């Protein structure tokens, strides 16, 4: 091998190795951080679902009890569920005995199958069932296209226990956990997870901070605000939102409630006065919310969805 060719070969090999290392490194790392005694949170990426974040662009929760761990949301894939389990083991030797799905969005429940195989009870509100069944295929198609081989092995598995009441008090391993459902919001199954002993609330997608909230055809701003009103009644010391940093009530009100109220007020007036949807969307003043990540991209869609909802009401 001549010197010139050997240099080229070595450079090419080094580039390949570096590229491989970069590829391997571009994966989500799950790590839980303590927010109160025996209560932990993982704060996910605030971008969209990407190959690099493995579709885990949402927050998770963990409650450690003397009789086992309670996982709040199971992640978007089987492979991420395995990473979640490993992250739980870094916090406690207790097995994950219960999984609570806070809603019907993919990153809330597509990891269920892995934990069910491990013997965990999967809990969600009954209102999530139809949504999970209806959109499972959509979730699978979208995530498999983005995540490729990182989605392999993922099969939608429904919860094993459905709650039917607006308020359910559970004793899981000696720890009281209250689940509160007011008709959903971002998705029909959106449920608040309240820990009265520590005054920590896991809001699921009822609260977004730092980034703008999302509205889909299944979303309902009216019931979303009803769910948010429960948070205001509880006055939690700590809120682990569905997206964004661990936060407080004032920030949740500013980043989520105030936007929902502004959207509904503007679009109700437009519908009542017979303003067409195009004009109503263009006339919405989104400036107070442009500090939220992705606001400029998502605001047109939010205004459009809210107008359609107000028409139905």
CSV table of N, CA and C in Angstrom, one decimal, residues 127-193:
chain,number,residue,atom,x,y,z
A,127,UNK,N,-62.0,6.9,29.3
A,127,UNK,CA,-62.2,7.8,28.1
A,127,UNK,C,-61.0,7.8,27.2
A,128,UNK,N,-59.9,7.2,27.6
A,128,UNK,CA,-58.7,7.0,26.7
A,128,UNK,C,-58.9,5.8,25.7
A,129,UNK,N,-59.8,4.9,26.0
A,129,UNK,CA,-59.8,3.6,25.3
A,129,UNK,C,-60.1,3.8,23.8
A,130,UNK,N,-61.2,4.5,23.5
A,130,UNK,CA,-61.6,4.7,22.1
A,130,UNK,C,-60.5,5.4,21.3
A,131,UNK,N,-59.9,6.4,22.0
A,131,UNK,CA,-58.9,7.2,21.3
A,131,UNK,C,-57.7,6.4,21.0
A,132,UNK,N,-57.2,5.6,22.0
A,132,UNK,CA,-56.1,4.7,21.8
A,132,UNK,C,-56.3,3.7,20.7
A,133,UNK,N,-57.5,3.1,20.7
A,133,UNK,CA,-57.8,2.2,19.6
A,133,UNK,C,-57.9,2.8,18.2
A,134,UNK,N,-58.5,4.0,18.2
A,134,UNK,CA,-58.7,4.7,16.9
A,134,UNK,C,-57.4,5.2,16.3
A,135,UNK,N,-56.5,5.6,17.1
A,135,UNK,CA,-55.3,6.3,16.6
A,135,UNK,C,-54.0,5.4,16.7
A,136,UNK,N,-54.2,4.2,17.2
A,136,UNK,CA,-53.0,3.3,17.3
A,136,UNK,C,-52.3,3.1,16.0
A,137,UNK,N,-53.1,2.9,15.0
A,137,UNK,CA,-52.5,2.7,13.6
A,137,UNK,C,-51.7,3.9,13.1
A,138,UNK,N,-52.3,5.1,13.4
A,138,UNK,CA,-51.7,6.4,13.0
A,138,UNK,C,-50.4,6.6,13.7
A,139,UNK,N,-50.4,6.2,15.1
A,139,UNK,CA,-49.2,6.4,15.8
A,139,UNK,C,-48.1,5.5,15.3
A,140,UNK,N,-48.5,4.2,15.1
A,140,UNK,CA,-47.5,3.2,14.6
A,140,UNK,C,-46.9,3.7,13.3
A,141,UNK,N,-47.8,4.1,12.3
A,141,UNK,CA,-47.3,4.5,11.0
A,141,UNK,C,-46.3,5.7,11.1
A,142,UNK,N,-46.7,6.7,11.9
A,142,UNK,CA,-45.9,7.9,12.0
A,142,UNK,C,-44.6,7.6,12.7
A,143,UNK,N,-44.6,6.9,13.8
A,143,UNK,CA,-43.4,6.7,14.5
A,143,UNK,C,-42.4,5.7,13.8
A,144,UNK,N,-43.0,4.7,13.2
A,144,UNK,CA,-42.1,3.8,12.5
A,144,UNK,C,-41.4,4.4,11.3
A,145,UNK,N,-42.1,5.4,10.7
A,145,UNK,CA,-41.4,6.1,9.6
A,145,UNK,C,-40.3,7.0,10.1
A,146,UNK,N,-40.4,7.6,11.3
A,146,UNK,CA,-39.4,8.5,11.8
A,146,UNK,C,-38.3,7.7,12.5
A,147,UNK,N,-38.7,6.7,13.3
A,147,UNK,CA,-37.7,6.0,14.2
A,147,UNK,C,-37.1,4.8,13.5
A,148,UNK,N,-37.6,4.3,12.4
A,148,UNK,CA,-37.0,3.2,11.7
A,148,UNK,C,-36.8,2.0,12.6
A,149,UNK,N,-35.5,1.5,12.6
A,149,UNK,CA,-35.3,0.3,13.4
A,149,UNK,C,-35.5,0.5,14.9
A,150,UNK,N,-35.5,1.8,15.3
A,150,UNK,CA,-35.7,2.0,16.8
A,150,UNK,C,-37.1,1.8,17.2
A,151,UNK,N,-38.0,1.6,16.2
A,151,UNK,CA,-39.4,1.3,16.6
A,151,UNK,C,-39.7,-0.2,16.6
A,152,UNK,N,-38.7,-1.0,16.2
A,152,UNK,CA,-38.9,-2.4,16.0
A,152,UNK,C,-39.3,-3.0,17.4
A,153,UNK,N,-40.3,-3.9,17.3
A,153,UNK,CA,-40.7,-4.6,18.6
A,153,UNK,C,-41.9,-4.0,19.3
A,154,UNK,N,-42.2,-2.8,18.8
A,154,UNK,CA,-43.3,-2.0,19.5
A,154,UNK,C,-44.7,-2.5,19.0
A,155,UNK,N,-45.5,-2.9,19.9
A,155,UNK,CA,-46.9,-3.3,19.5
A,155,UNK,C,-47.8,-2.5,20.5
A,156,UNK,N,-48.8,-1.9,20.0
A,156,UNK,CA,-49.8,-1.2,20.9
A,156,UNK,C,-50.5,-2.2,21.8
A,157,UNK,N,-50.3,-1.9,23.1
A,157,UNK,CA,-51.0,-2.8,24.1
A,157,UNK,C,-51.8,-1.8,25.0
A,158,UNK,N,-53.1,-2.1,25.1
A,158,UNK,CA,-54.0,-1.3,25.9
A,158,UNK,C,-53.8,-1.5,27.4
A,159,UNK,N,-54.2,-0.5,28.2
A,159,UNK,CA,-54.2,-0.7,29.7
A,159,UNK,C,-55.0,-1.9,30.1
A,160,UNK,N,-54.6,-2.5,31.3
A,160,UNK,CA,-55.3,-3.6,31.8
A,160,UNK,C,-56.4,-3.3,32.8
A,161,UNK,N,-56.4,-2.0,33.3
A,161,UNK,CA,-57.4,-1.5,34.2
A,161,UNK,C,-57.9,-0.2,33.8
A,162,UNK,N,-59.2,-0.1,33.6
A,162,UNK,CA,-59.8,1.2,33.2
A,162,UNK,C,-60.6,1.8,34.3
A,163,UNK,N,-60.3,3.1,34.6
A,163,UNK,CA,-61.0,3.8,35.6
A,163,UNK,C,-62.2,4.5,35.0
A,164,UNK,N,-63.3,4.6,35.7
A,164,UNK,CA,-64.5,5.2,35.2
A,164,UNK,C,-65.0,6.4,35.9
A,165,UNK,N,-64.5,6.7,37.0
A,165,UNK,CA,-65.0,7.9,37.8
A,165,UNK,C,-64.1,9.1,37.5
A,166,UNK,N,-64.7,10.3,37.7
A,166,UNK,CA,-63.9,11.5,37.6
A,166,UNK,C,-62.8,11.6,38.6
A,167,UNK,N,-62.9,11.0,39.8
A,167,UNK,CA,-61.9,11.0,40.8
A,167,UNK,C,-61.7,9.6,41.3
A,168,UNK,N,-60.5,9.1,41.3
A,168,UNK,CA,-60.2,7.8,41.8
A,168,UNK,C,-59.0,7.9,42.8
A,169,UNK,N,-59.2,7.4,44.0
A,169,UNK,CA,-58.1,7.3,45.0
A,169,UNK,C,-57.6,5.9,45.0
A,170,UNK,N,-56.3,5.8,44.7
A,170,UNK,CA,-55.6,4.5,44.7
A,170,UNK,C,-54.6,4.5,45.9
A,171,UNK,N,-54.5,3.3,46.5
A,171,UNK,CA,-53.4,3.0,47.4
A,171,UNK,C,-52.5,2.0,46.7
A,172,UNK,N,-51.4,2.6,46.3
A,172,UNK,CA,-50.4,1.7,45.5
A,172,UNK,C,-49.1,1.6,46.4
A,173,UNK,N,-49.0,0.4,46.9
A,173,UNK,CA,-47.8,0.2,47.8
A,173,UNK,C,-47.7,1.0,49.0
A,174,UNK,N,-48.9,1.4,49.5
A,174,UNK,CA,-48.9,2.3,50.7
A,174,UNK,C,-48.9,3.8,50.4
A,175,UNK,N,-48.8,4.1,49.2
A,175,UNK,CA,-48.8,5.5,48.8
A,175,UNK,C,-50.1,5.9,48.1
A,176,UNK,N,-50.7,7.0,48.6
A,176,UNK,CA,-52.0,7.4,48.0
A,176,UNK,C,-51.7,8.2,46.7
A,177,UNK,N,-52.4,7.8,45.7
A,177,UNK,CA,-52.3,8.5,44.4
A,177,UNK,C,-53.7,8.7,43.9
A,178,UNK,N,-54.0,10.0,43.6
A,178,UNK,CA,-55.4,10.3,43.2
A,178,UNK,C,-55.3,10.7,41.7
A,179,UNK,N,-56.2,10.1,40.9
A,179,UNK,CA,-56.3,10.3,39.5
A,179,UNK,C,-57.6,11.1,39.2
A,180,UNK,N,-57.5,12.2,38.5
A,180,UNK,CA,-58.6,13.1,38.3
A,180,UNK,C,-58.8,13.3,36.8
A,181,UNK,N,-60.0,13.1,36.3
A,181,UNK,CA,-60.3,13.2,34.9
A,181,UNK,C,-61.6,14.1,34.7
A,182,UNK,N,-61.5,15.0,33.8
A,182,UNK,CA,-62.6,16.0,33.6
A,182,UNK,C,-63.0,16.0,32.1
A,183,UNK,N,-62.8,14.9,31.4
A,183,UNK,CA,-63.2,14.9,30.0
A,183,UNK,C,-62.1,15.1,29.0
A,184,UNK,N,-60.8,15.1,29.6
A,184,UNK,CA,-59.7,15.2,28.7
A,184,UNK,C,-59.4,16.6,28.3
A,185,UNK,N,-58.6,16.8,27.3
A,185,UNK,CA,-58.2,18.1,26.8
A,185,UNK,C,-57.4,17.9,25.5
A,186,UNK,N,-56.1,17.7,25.7
A,186,UNK,CA,-55.2,17.4,24.5
A,186,UNK,C,-55.7,16.1,23.9
A,187,UNK,N,-56.0,15.1,24.7
A,187,UNK,CA,-56.6,13.9,24.2
A,187,UNK,C,-57.8,13.6,25.1
A,188,UNK,N,-58.8,12.8,24.7
A,188,UNK,CA,-59.9,12.5,25.5
A,188,UNK,C,-59.6,11.8,26.9
A,189,UNK,N,-58.5,11.1,26.9
A,189,UNK,CA,-58.1,10.4,28.2
A,189,UNK,C,-57.3,11.1,29.1
A,190,UNK,N,-56.9,12.4,28.9
A,190,UNK,CA,-56.0,13.1,29.7
A,190,UNK,C,-56.4,13.1,31.2
A,191,UNK,N,-55.5,12.7,32.0
A,191,UNK,CA,-55.8,12.5,33.4
A,191,UNK,C,-54.7,13.1,34.3
A,192,UNK,N,-55.1,13.7,35.4
A,192,UNK,CA,-54.1,14.3,36.3
A,192,UNK,C,-53.7,13.3,37.3
A,193,UNK,N,-52.5,13.2,37.7
A,193,UNK,CA,-52.0,12.3,38.8
A,193,UNK,C,-51.5,13.2,39.9
